[in-house]
């Protein structure tokens, strides 16, 4: 009888607990998370250049479930004195339509305000309505704005493909096609660049030395090469079996820009054992 009482008691208690627990769930009001806007990061850096803008993503925690869009006003302040409309512009209204959880602030710097003066500003973006922000999420974004300085070049920033490459040999032009630059630092203001894909785009790497000791007079010097570039049949089938050779062209200079990501290379090409072409060979590379 003792065991039977236990067996009948346990289901009874289980029913009581289940009823009580179910009742708690039924009576508990549903909590809707607040709609909060926030920045995914707290700071960024914008180097002003022609046709370059800076985009700041803004996120919404809970999307609108109806057709009514959510509008958010963005403010900006600057402790360094940057004035909106003078030093920079941006879209100060974001609109989150139904099911949309991301929008973008697009900042456009006014280049003449930063170059060549070297001006540096910090602009802080925030949201005007305190009810849509949370201190636990990033409510502000500090953007440093300045112009690119050729003197501050990081050589590896010029690495990669240059899809707008044009060449000219004695007035015979060709392009665009893709070349590739690989740079390694050789000193505080010098680097070595290996440019591959020249001659549309069959040649192997040609080596150049870069010097920006004088940032306003940046120099590119070709390293003479007589092997390892390509078979001269790439120039003319009559030269098959011979090597392409390259060297500086007397009286011509080459240059580059770290800010614009461009190279202008002027040099002389030839065929080993036969001589040099008299025409200047120029290669203009841009991203």
CSV table of C-alpha atoms in Angstrom, one decimal:
chain,number,residue,atom,x,y,z
A,1,UNK,CA,0.0,0.0,0.0
A,2,UNK,CA,2.9,2.3,0.7
A,3,UNK,CA,4.2,1.9,-2.8
A,4,UNK,CA,0.8,2.5,-4.3
A,5,UNK,CA,0.4,5.7,-2.4
A,6,UNK,CA,3.7,7.0,-3.8
A,7,UNK,CA,2.7,6.1,-7.3
A,8,UNK,CA,-0.7,7.9,-7.1
A,9,UNK,CA,0.8,10.9,-5.3
A,10,UNK,CA,3.6,11.7,-7.8
A,11,UNK,CA,1.3,12.1,-10.8
A,12,UNK,CA,-1.0,14.3,-8.7
A,13,UNK,CA,1.9,16.5,-7.8
A,14,UNK,CA,3.1,16.6,-11.4
A,15,UNK,CA,-0.3,17.8,-12.5
A,16,UNK,CA,-0.3,20.6,-9.9
A,17,UNK,CA,3.2,21.7,-10.9
A,18,UNK,CA,2.3,21.5,-14.6
A,19,UNK,CA,-0.9,23.6,-14.1
A,20,UNK,CA,1.0,26.2,-12.0
A,21,UNK,CA,3.8,26.4,-14.6
A,22,UNK,CA,1.4,26.6,-17.5
A,23,UNK,CA,-0.5,29.3,-15.7
A,24,UNK,CA,2.7,31.4,-15.2
A,25,UNK,CA,3.5,31.2,-18.9
A,26,UNK,CA,0.0,32.1,-19.9
A,27,UNK,CA,-0.2,35.1,-17.6
A,28,UNK,CA,3.3,36.4,-18.4
A,29,UNK,CA,3.1,39.4,-20.9
A,30,UNK,CA,5.3,39.2,-24.0
A,31,UNK,CA,8.2,41.6,-24.0
A,32,UNK,CA,9.2,43.2,-27.3
A,33,UNK,CA,12.9,44.1,-27.6
A,34,UNK,CA,13.4,47.9,-28.1
A,35,UNK,CA,14.3,49.2,-31.5
A,36,UNK,CA,17.9,50.5,-31.1
A,37,UNK,CA,20.2,51.9,-33.7
A,38,UNK,CA,24.0,51.6,-33.3
A,39,UNK,CA,27.4,51.7,-35.0
A,40,UNK,CA,29.2,48.5,-35.5
A,41,UNK,CA,32.5,50.3,-34.6
A,42,UNK,CA,33.5,53.3,-32.6
A,43,UNK,CA,36.0,55.0,-34.8
A,44,UNK,CA,37.5,55.1,-38.3
A,45,UNK,CA,39.9,57.0,-40.6
A,46,UNK,CA,39.0,58.7,-43.9
A,47,UNK,CA,41.8,59.8,-46.3
A,48,UNK,CA,40.2,62.3,-48.6
A,49,UNK,CA,40.9,61.9,-52.3
A,50,UNK,CA,39.2,62.5,-55.6
A,51,UNK,CA,36.0,60.4,-55.9
A,52,UNK,CA,36.6,58.7,-52.6
A,53,UNK,CA,33.9,58.7,-49.9
A,54,UNK,CA,33.6,57.1,-46.5
A,55,UNK,CA,30.7,54.9,-45.6
A,56,UNK,CA,29.6,54.3,-42.0
A,57,UNK,CA,27.1,51.4,-41.6
A,58,UNK,CA,24.3,51.9,-39.0
A,59,UNK,CA,22.4,48.9,-37.7
A,60,UNK,CA,18.9,48.5,-36.3
A,61,UNK,CA,18.4,45.8,-33.6
A,62,UNK,CA,14.8,45.0,-34.4
A,63,UNK,CA,13.3,45.6,-37.9
A,64,UNK,CA,10.0,47.2,-38.5
A,65,UNK,CA,7.3,44.6,-39.2
A,66,UNK,CA,4.9,46.9,-40.9
A,67,UNK,CA,5.0,49.2,-43.9
A,68,UNK,CA,5.8,52.2,-41.8
A,69,UNK,CA,9.5,53.1,-42.1
A,70,UNK,CA,11.7,54.1,-39.2
A,71,UNK,CA,13.4,57.4,-39.7
A,72,UNK,CA,16.6,58.3,-37.7
A,73,UNK,CA,18.3,61.7,-37.7
A,74,UNK,CA,22.1,61.8,-37.5
A,75,UNK,CA,24.1,64.6,-35.8
A,76,UNK,CA,27.7,65.6,-36.2
A,77,UNK,CA,30.1,67.6,-34.0
A,78,UNK,CA,33.8,68.4,-34.3
A,79,UNK,CA,36.1,69.4,-31.5
A,80,UNK,CA,38.7,70.3,-34.2
A,81,UNK,CA,36.4,72.8,-35.8
A,82,UNK,CA,35.3,70.9,-38.9
A,83,UNK,CA,32.1,72.5,-40.3
A,84,UNK,CA,29.5,70.5,-42.2
A,85,UNK,CA,29.0,71.9,-45.6
A,86,UNK,CA,32.5,73.4,-45.6
A,87,UNK,CA,34.9,70.6,-44.7
A,88,UNK,CA,32.6,67.7,-45.3
A,89,UNK,CA,29.0,66.7,-46.1
A,90,UNK,CA,26.9,63.7,-45.1
A,91,UNK,CA,23.3,62.4,-45.3
A,92,UNK,CA,21.8,63.2,-41.9
A,93,UNK,CA,18.7,61.1,-42.3
A,94,UNK,CA,18.5,57.3,-42.3
A,95,UNK,CA,15.4,55.4,-43.3
A,96,UNK,CA,14.8,51.8,-42.2
A,97,UNK,CA,11.9,50.3,-44.2
A,98,UNK,CA,10.1,47.1,-43.3
A,99,UNK,CA,12.5,44.3,-42.5
A,100,UNK,CA,15.5,46.5,-43.1
A,101,UNK,CA,18.2,46.5,-40.4
A,102,UNK,CA,21.1,48.4,-42.0
A,103,UNK,CA,21.6,51.8,-43.6
A,104,UNK,CA,24.6,53.9,-44.4
A,105,UNK,CA,26.0,57.3,-43.6
A,106,UNK,CA,28.1,58.5,-46.6
A,107,UNK,CA,30.7,61.1,-45.7
A,108,UNK,CA,32.3,63.2,-48.5
A,109,UNK,CA,35.4,65.3,-47.6
A,110,UNK,CA,36.1,68.6,-49.3
A,111,UNK,CA,39.7,67.9,-50.6
A,112,UNK,CA,40.8,71.6,-51.0
A,113,UNK,CA,40.2,72.0,-47.2
A,114,UNK,CA,42.7,69.3,-46.4
A,115,UNK,CA,45.2,69.3,-49.3
A,116,UNK,CA,47.8,70.9,-49.3
A,117,UNK,CA,47.2,72.4,-45.9
A,118,UNK,CA,47.6,69.1,-44.1
A,119,UNK,CA,44.5,69.8,-41.9
A,120,UNK,CA,43.3,66.9,-39.7
A,121,UNK,CA,39.8,66.8,-38.2
A,122,UNK,CA,37.9,64.5,-36.0
A,123,UNK,CA,34.1,64.4,-36.5
A,124,UNK,CA,31.8,62.6,-34.1
A,125,UNK,CA,28.5,61.2,-35.4
A,126,UNK,CA,25.6,60.4,-33.1
A,127,UNK,CA,21.8,60.0,-33.2
A,128,UNK,CA,19.6,62.9,-32.2
A,129,UNK,CA,16.8,60.9,-30.6
A,130,UNK,CA,18.0,59.5,-27.2
A,131,UNK,CA,15.1,57.0,-27.2
A,132,UNK,CA,16.7,55.0,-30.1
A,133,UNK,CA,20.2,54.5,-28.6
A,134,UNK,CA,21.7,52.4,-25.9
A,135,UNK,CA,24.8,53.0,-23.9
A,136,UNK,CA,25.5,49.2,-24.2
A,137,UNK,CA,25.7,49.5,-28.0
A,138,UNK,CA,27.9,51.9,-29.9
A,139,UNK,CA,26.0,55.2,-29.9
A,140,UNK,CA,28.7,57.3,-31.4
A,141,UNK,CA,31.3,57.1,-34.2
A,142,UNK,CA,34.5,59.2,-34.3
A,143,UNK,CA,35.9,59.7,-37.9
A,144,UNK,CA,39.3,61.2,-38.4
A,145,UNK,CA,39.5,63.1,-41.7
A,146,UNK,CA,42.7,64.1,-43.5
A,147,UNK,CA,44.2,64.2,-46.9
A,148,UNK,CA,46.7,61.6,-48.1
A,149,UNK,CA,50.4,62.5,-47.7
A,150,UNK,CA,52.8,61.1,-50.2
A,151,UNK,CA,55.5,61.3,-47.6
A,152,UNK,CA,53.6,58.8,-45.4
A,153,UNK,CA,53.6,56.1,-48.1
A,154,UNK,CA,53.3,52.5,-46.9
A,155,UNK,CA,54.8,50.5,-49.8
A,156,UNK,CA,52.6,47.5,-49.5
A,157,UNK,CA,49.5,49.8,-50.0
A,158,UNK,CA,50.5,49.9,-53.7
A,159,UNK,CA,50.5,46.1,-54.0
A,160,UNK,CA,47.9,44.4,-56.2
A,161,UNK,CA,46.3,44.6,-59.6
A,162,UNK,CA,46.1,47.7,-61.8
A,163,UNK,CA,43.2,47.0,-64.1
A,164,UNK,CA,43.6,50.3,-66.0
A,165,UNK,CA,47.0,49.9,-67.6
A,166,UNK,CA,47.8,51.5,-70.9
A,167,UNK,CA,51.0,51.3,-72.9
A,168,UNK,CA,52.5,53.3,-75.8
A,169,UNK,CA,55.5,52.5,-78.0
A,170,UNK,CA,56.3,55.3,-80.3
A,171,UNK,CA,52.7,56.4,-80.7
A,172,UNK,CA,51.3,52.9,-80.9
A,173,UNK,CA,49.0,52.6,-77.9
A,174,UNK,CA,47.2,49.7,-76.3
A,175,UNK,CA,44.9,49.1,-73.3
A,176,UNK,CA,43.4,48.9,-70.9
A,177,UNK,CA,44.7,45.6,-69.5
A,178,UNK,CA,45.9,44.4,-66.1
A,179,UNK,CA,49.3,44.6,-64.5
A,180,UNK,CA,50.4,43.7,-61.0
A,181,UNK,CA,52.7,45.4,-58.5
A,182,UNK,CA,54.5,43.8,-55.6
A,183,UNK,CA,56.5,46.1,-53.4
A,184,UNK,CA,59.0,45.6,-50.6
A,185,UNK,CA,60.5,48.2,-48.4
A,186,UNK,CA,64.3,48.9,-48.8
A,187,UNK,CA,64.5,51.9,-46.5
A,188,UNK,CA,62.6,54.6,-44.7
A,189,UNK,CA,61.7,56.3,-48.0
A,190,UNK,CA,62.6,53.7,-50.6
A,191,UNK,CA,61.2,50.5,-51.9
A,192,UNK,CA,61.6,48.0,-54.7
A,193,UNK,CA,58.7,47.2,-57.0
A,194,UNK,CA,58.3,44.2,-59.3
A,195,UNK,CA,55.8,44.9,-62.0
A,196,UNK,CA,54.4,41.9,-63.9
A,197,UNK,CA,52.0,41.6,-66.8
A,198,UNK,CA,53.5,44.5,-68.9
A,199,UNK,CA,53.2,44.1,-72.7
A,200,UNK,CA,49.6,43.0,-72.4
A,201,UNK,CA,50.1,40.9,-70.3
A,202,UNK,CA,52.8,38.4,-71.2
A,203,UNK,CA,56.0,39.7,-69.6
A,204,UNK,CA,57.3,38.5,-66.2
A,205,UNK,CA,58.3,40.9,-63.5
A,206,UNK,CA,60.4,44.0,-64.3
A,207,UNK,CA,62.1,45.5,-61.3
A,208,UNK,CA,62.0,49.2,-60.4
A,209,UNK,CA,63.4,51.2,-57.5
A,210,UNK,CA,61.1,53.8,-55.8
A,211,UNK,CA,62.3,56.8,-53.9
A,212,UNK,CA,60.1,59.4,-52.1
A,213,UNK,CA,62.7,61.1,-50.0
A,214,UNK,CA,61.4,64.3,-51.7
A,215,UNK,CA,57.6,63.6,-51.5
A,216,UNK,CA,57.0,66.2,-54.2
A,217,UNK,CA,59.5,64.7,-56.5
A,218,UNK,CA,58.9,60.9,-56.4
A,219,UNK,CA,61.3,59.0,-58.5
A,220,UNK,CA,61.0,55.5,-60.2
A,221,UNK,CA,64.3,54.0,-61.6
A,222,UNK,CA,64.2,50.9,-63.7
A,223,UNK,CA,66.7,48.2,-62.9
A,224,UNK,CA,68.4,47.1,-66.2
A,225,UNK,CA,67.5,43.5,-67.0
A,226,UNK,CA,68.6,41.3,-69.9
A,227,UNK,CA,67.0,38.0,-68.9
A,228,UNK,CA,64.0,36.5,-67.2
A,229,UNK,CA,61.4,38.9,-68.7
A,230,UNK,CA,60.2,37.1,-71.8
A,231,UNK,CA,61.1,35.6,-75.1
A,232,UNK,CA,61.4,38.3,-77.7
A,233,UNK,CA,58.9,36.5,-79.9
A,234,UNK,CA,56.3,38.4,-77.8
A,235,UNK,CA,57.6,41.6,-79.7
A,236,UNK,CA,58.0,40.0,-83.1
A,237,UNK,CA,58.1,36.3,-84.2
A,238,UNK,CA,61.3,37.1,-86.0
A,239,UNK,CA,63.0,37.5,-82.6
A,240,UNK,CA,62.1,34.0,-81.3
A,241,UNK,CA,64.6,32.5,-79.0
A,242,UNK,CA,66.1,35.8,-77.9
A,243,UNK,CA,65.5,37.6,-74.6
A,244,UNK,CA,63.7,40.9,-74.0
A,245,UNK,CA,65.9,43.5,-72.4
A,246,UNK,CA,65.0,46.8,-70.6
A,247,UNK,CA,66.9,49.8,-69.4
A,248,UNK,CA,66.3,53.5,-68.6
A,249,UNK,CA,65.5,55.8,-71.5
A,250,UNK,CA,67.9,58.7,-71.6
A,251,UNK,CA,66.4,62.0,-70.6
A,252,UNK,CA,63.1,60.5,-69.4
A,253,UNK,CA,61.9,60.1,-65.8
A,254,UNK,CA,59.3,57.8,-64.2
A,255,UNK,CA,57.1,58.5,-61.2
A,256,UNK,CA,54.4,57.2,-59.0
A,257,UNK,CA,51.7,58.3,-56.5
A,258,UNK,CA,50.9,56.5,-53.3
A,259,UNK,CA,47.8,58.6,-52.9
A,260,UNK,CA,46.4,58.1,-56.4
A,261,UNK,CA,47.7,54.5,-56.7
A,262,UNK,CA,49.3,55.2,-60.1
A,263,UNK,CA,52.6,54.5,-61.8
A,264,UNK,CA,54.0,56.2,-64.9
A,265,UNK,CA,56.9,54.2,-66.2
A,266,UNK,CA,59.1,55.4,-69.1
A,267,UNK,CA,61.9,53.1,-70.3
A,268,UNK,CA,63.6,51.5,-73.3
A,269,UNK,CA,63.1,48.0,-74.6
A,270,UNK,CA,65.2,45.9,-76.8
A,271,UNK,CA,66.3,42.4,-77.9
A,272,UNK,CA,69.4,40.8,-76.4
A,273,UNK,CA,72.0,40.4,-79.1
A,274,UNK,CA,70.3,42.7,-81.6
A,275,UNK,CA,70.0,46.1,-79.8
A,276,UNK,CA,67.4,48.6,-78.6
A,277,UNK,CA,64.3,50.2,-80.1
A,278,UNK,CA,64.7,53.9,-80.5
A,279,UNK,CA,61.1,54.7,-79.5
A,280,UNK,CA,60.2,55.5,-75.9
A,281,UNK,CA,58.0,52.8,-74.2
A,282,UNK,CA,55.6,54.3,-71.6
A,283,UNK,CA,53.3,52.3,-69.3
A,284,UNK,CA,50.6,54.1,-67.3
A,285,UNK,CA,49.1,52.1,-64.5
A,286,UNK,CA,46.0,52.9,-62.4
A,287,UNK,CA,43.6,50.9,-60.2
